CSV table of C-alpha atoms and ligand atoms in Angstrom, one decimal:
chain,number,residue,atom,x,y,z
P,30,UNK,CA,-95.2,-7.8,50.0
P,31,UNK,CA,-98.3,-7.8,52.0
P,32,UNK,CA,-99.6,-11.1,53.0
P,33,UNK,CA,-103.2,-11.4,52.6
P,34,UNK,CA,-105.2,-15.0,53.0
P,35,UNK,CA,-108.3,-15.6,51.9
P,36,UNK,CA,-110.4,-18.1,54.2
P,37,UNK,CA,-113.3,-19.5,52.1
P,38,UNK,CA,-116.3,-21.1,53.2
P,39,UNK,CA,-120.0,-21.1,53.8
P,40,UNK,CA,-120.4,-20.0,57.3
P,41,UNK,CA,-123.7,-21.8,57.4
P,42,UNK,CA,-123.6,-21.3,60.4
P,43,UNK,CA,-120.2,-20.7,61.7
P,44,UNK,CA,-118.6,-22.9,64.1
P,45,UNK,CA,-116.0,-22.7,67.0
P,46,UNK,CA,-114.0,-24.8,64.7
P,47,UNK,CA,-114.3,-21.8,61.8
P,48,UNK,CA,-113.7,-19.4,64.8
P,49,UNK,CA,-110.5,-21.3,66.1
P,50,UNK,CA,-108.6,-21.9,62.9
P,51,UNK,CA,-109.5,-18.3,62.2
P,52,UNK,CA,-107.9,-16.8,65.6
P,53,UNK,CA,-104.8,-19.1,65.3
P,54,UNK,CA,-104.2,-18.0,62.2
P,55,UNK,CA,-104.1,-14.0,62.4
P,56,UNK,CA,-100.5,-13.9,63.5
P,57,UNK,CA,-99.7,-15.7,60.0
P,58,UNK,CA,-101.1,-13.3,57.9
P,59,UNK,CA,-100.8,-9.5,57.8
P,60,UNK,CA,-104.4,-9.1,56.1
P,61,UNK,CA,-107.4,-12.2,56.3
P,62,UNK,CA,-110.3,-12.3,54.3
P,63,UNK,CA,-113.3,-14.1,55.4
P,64,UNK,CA,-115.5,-15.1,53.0
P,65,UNK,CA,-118.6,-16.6,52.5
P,66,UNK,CA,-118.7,-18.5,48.6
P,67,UNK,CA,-122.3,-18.2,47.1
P,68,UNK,CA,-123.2,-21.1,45.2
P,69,UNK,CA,-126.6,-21.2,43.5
P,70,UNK,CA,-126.0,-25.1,43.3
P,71,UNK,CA,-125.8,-25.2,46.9
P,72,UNK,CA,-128.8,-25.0,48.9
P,73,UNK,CA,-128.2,-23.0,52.2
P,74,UNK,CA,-130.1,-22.8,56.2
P,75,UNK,CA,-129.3,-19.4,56.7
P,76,UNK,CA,-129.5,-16.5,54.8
P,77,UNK,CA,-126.6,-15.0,53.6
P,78,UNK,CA,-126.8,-11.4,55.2
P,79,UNK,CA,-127.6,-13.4,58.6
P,80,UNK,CA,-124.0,-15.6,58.2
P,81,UNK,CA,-122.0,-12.0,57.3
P,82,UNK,CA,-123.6,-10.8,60.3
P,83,UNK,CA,-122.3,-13.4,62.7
P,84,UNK,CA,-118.8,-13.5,60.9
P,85,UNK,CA,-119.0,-9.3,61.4
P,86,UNK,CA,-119.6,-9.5,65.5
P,87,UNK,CA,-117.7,-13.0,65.9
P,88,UNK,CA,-114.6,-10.8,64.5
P,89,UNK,CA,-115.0,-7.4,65.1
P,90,UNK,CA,-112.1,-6.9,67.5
P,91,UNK,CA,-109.4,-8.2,65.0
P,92,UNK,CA,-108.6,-5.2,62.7
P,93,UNK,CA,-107.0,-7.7,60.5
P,94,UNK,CA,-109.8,-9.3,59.5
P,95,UNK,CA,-112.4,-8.4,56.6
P,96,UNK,CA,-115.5,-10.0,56.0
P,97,UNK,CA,-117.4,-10.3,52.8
P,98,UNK,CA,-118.9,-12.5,49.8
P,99,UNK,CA,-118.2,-13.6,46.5
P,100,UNK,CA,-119.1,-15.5,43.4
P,101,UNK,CA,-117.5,-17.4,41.0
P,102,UNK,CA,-113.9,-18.9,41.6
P,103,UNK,CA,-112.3,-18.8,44.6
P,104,UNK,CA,-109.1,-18.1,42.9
P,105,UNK,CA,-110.7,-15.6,41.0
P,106,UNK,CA,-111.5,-13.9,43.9
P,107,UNK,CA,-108.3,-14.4,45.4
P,108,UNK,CA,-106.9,-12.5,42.3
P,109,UNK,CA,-108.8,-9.4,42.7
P,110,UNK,CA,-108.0,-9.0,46.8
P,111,UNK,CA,-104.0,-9.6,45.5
P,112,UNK,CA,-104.6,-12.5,48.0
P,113,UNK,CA,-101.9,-15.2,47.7
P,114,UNK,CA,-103.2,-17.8,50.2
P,115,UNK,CA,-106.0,-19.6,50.7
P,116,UNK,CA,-106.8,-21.0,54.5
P,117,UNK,CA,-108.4,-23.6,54.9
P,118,UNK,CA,-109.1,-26.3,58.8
P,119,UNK,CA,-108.6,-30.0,58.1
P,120,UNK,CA,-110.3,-32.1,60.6
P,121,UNK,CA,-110.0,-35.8,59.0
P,122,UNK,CA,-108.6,-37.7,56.2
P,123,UNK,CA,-111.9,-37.1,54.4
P,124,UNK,CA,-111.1,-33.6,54.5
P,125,UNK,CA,-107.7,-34.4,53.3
P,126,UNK,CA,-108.7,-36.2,50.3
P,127,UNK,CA,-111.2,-33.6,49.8
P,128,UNK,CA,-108.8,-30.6,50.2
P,129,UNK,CA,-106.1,-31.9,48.2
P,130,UNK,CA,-107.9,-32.0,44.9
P,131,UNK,CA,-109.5,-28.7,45.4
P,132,UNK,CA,-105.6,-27.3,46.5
P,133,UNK,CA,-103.9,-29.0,43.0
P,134,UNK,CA,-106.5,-27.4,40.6
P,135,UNK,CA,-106.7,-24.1,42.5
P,136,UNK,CA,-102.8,-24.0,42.0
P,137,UNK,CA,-103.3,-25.1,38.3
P,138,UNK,CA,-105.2,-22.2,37.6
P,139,UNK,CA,-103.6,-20.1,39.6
P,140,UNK,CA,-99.8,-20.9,40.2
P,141,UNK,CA,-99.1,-18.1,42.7
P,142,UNK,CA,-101.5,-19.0,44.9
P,143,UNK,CA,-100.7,-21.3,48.2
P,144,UNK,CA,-103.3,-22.8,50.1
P,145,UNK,CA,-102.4,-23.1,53.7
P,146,UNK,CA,-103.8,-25.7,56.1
P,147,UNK,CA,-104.3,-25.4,60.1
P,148,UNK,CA,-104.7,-28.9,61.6
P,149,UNK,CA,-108.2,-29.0,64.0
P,150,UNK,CA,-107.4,-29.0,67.2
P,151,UNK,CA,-109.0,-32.2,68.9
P,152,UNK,CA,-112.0,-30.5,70.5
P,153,UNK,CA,-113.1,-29.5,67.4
P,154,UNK,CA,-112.7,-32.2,65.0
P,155,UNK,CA,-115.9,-33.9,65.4
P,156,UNK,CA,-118.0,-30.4,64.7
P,157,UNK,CA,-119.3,-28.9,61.5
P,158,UNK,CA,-121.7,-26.6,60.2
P,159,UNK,CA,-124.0,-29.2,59.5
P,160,UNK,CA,-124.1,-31.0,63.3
P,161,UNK,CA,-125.2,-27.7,64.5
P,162,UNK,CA,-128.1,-27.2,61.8
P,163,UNK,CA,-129.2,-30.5,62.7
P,164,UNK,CA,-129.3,-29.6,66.1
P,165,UNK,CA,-131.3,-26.5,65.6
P,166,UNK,CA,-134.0,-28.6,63.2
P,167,UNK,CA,-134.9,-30.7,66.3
P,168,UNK,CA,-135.1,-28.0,68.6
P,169,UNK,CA,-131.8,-28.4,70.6
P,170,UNK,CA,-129.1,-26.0,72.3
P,171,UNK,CA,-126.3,-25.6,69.7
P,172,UNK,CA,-124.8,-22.6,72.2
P,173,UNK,CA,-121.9,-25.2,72.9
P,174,UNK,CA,-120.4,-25.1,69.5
P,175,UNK,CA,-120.6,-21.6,68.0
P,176,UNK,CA,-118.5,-18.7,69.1
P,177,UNK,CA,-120.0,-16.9,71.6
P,178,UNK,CA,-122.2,-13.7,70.5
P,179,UNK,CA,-123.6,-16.4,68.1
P,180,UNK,CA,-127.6,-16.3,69.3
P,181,UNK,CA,-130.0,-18.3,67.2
M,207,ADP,P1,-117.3,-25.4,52.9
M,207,ADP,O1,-118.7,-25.3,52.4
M,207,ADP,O2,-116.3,-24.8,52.0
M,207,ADP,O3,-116.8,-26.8,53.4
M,207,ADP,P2,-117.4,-24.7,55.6
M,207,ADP,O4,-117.9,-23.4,56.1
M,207,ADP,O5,-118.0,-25.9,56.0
M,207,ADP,O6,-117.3,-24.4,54.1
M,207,ADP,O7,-115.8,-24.8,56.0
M,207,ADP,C1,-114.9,-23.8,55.7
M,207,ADP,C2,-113.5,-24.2,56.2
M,207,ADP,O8,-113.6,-24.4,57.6
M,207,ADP,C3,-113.0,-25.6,55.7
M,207,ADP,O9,-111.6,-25.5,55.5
M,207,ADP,C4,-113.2,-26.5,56.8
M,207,ADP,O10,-112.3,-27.6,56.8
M,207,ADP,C5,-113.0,-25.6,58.0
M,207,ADP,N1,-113.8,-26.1,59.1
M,207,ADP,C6,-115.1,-26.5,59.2
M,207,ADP,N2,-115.4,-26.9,60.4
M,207,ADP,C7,-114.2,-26.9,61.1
M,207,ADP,C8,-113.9,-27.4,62.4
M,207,ADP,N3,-114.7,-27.9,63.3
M,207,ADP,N4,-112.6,-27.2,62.8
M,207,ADP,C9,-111.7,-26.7,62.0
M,207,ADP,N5,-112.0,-26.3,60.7
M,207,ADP,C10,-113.2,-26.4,60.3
C-alpha cells in the first residue's frame, strides 16, 4: 500500500526548519502532502496564495511532494488523500506536550492514522514562523532562516 503523509501546518511563512524536516523526510514516505490548514480563528501575516507559492518553488524539484490547502480536520483531510500519516518537527518539550494531545485525539477519531515525528536538528530548534515575522515587522534580514528562493 502506498504510503502517503500528510505534513500540516501554516507555512506563515515557512522556515528552514519546515524545509529540513520536510527534505529528511522524503525517503520515508512514497507520496508527501504539504499543507497549509486554513483556520478562520487564526489570524495570518501572509496571504495564503503567497505561503502556497513559496511551498510550490521551495519544493518543486521533489516529484514526491504535493502542495495544497484544506479546511476542517486534519484527519478529515487525511481521509480523503488515503493519507495514513501525519508529519509533524518537534523542537522542545513544549512542542511535545503540545503534539501529544493533538496525536491521541487525531488517533481517536481516526484509528488508522499514525502521526510521525522528526526530532529538530539543533540549528533549527530555536526558529519558527513567528521569529521571522517579527523580524520582517521591524524591518530586518530574515534571508538567514528561510529556504533559499524565499524573497520577501
Ligand atoms: P502550526 O500552525 O501547525 O504550528 P507551523 O507552520 O508553525 O504550523 O508548523 C508546522 C510543523 O512544522 C510543526 O510540526 C512544527 O513543529 C514544525 N516546525 C516548525 N518550525 C520548525 C523548526 N524550526 N524545525 C523543525 N520543525 C519545525
Amino acid at each position: 500500500m502506498k504510503k502517503t503523509a500528510v505534513f500540516p501546518g501554516s507555512f506563515d511563512p515557512i522556515t528552514k526548519g519546515h524545509e529540513s524536516i520536510i527534505k529528511r523526510a522524503i525517503p520515508l514516505f512514497d507520496e508527501i502532502i504539504i499543507a497549509i490548514g486554513i483556520n478562520t480563528e487564526k489570524k495570518h501575516f501572509f496571504p495564503v496564495e503567497q505561503r502556497l507559492k513559496w511551498l510550490e518553488l521551495v519544493f518543486k524539484d521533489y516529484p514526491s511532494i504535493s502542495i495544497t490547502q484544506y479546511e476542517g480536520l486534519t484527519v478529515d483531510f487525511c481521509r480523503e488523500k488515503g493519507a495514513r500519516y501525519i508529519l509533524r518537527g518537534l523542537r522542545t518539550s513544549a512542542d511535545f506536550e503540545f503534539e501529544r494531545s493533538i496525536g491521541q485525539i487525531n488517533k481517536k477519531i481516526y484509528p488508522d492514522v499514525e502521526t510521525i515525528f522528526l526530532l529538530t536538528t539543533p540549528e533549527y530548534t530555536a526558529l519558527n514562523s513567528s521569529i521571522v515575522r517579527d523580524i520582517l515587522r521591524n524591518g530586518g534580514d530574515a534571508s538567514p532562516f528561510v529556504p533559499e528562493n524565499v524573497t520577501f
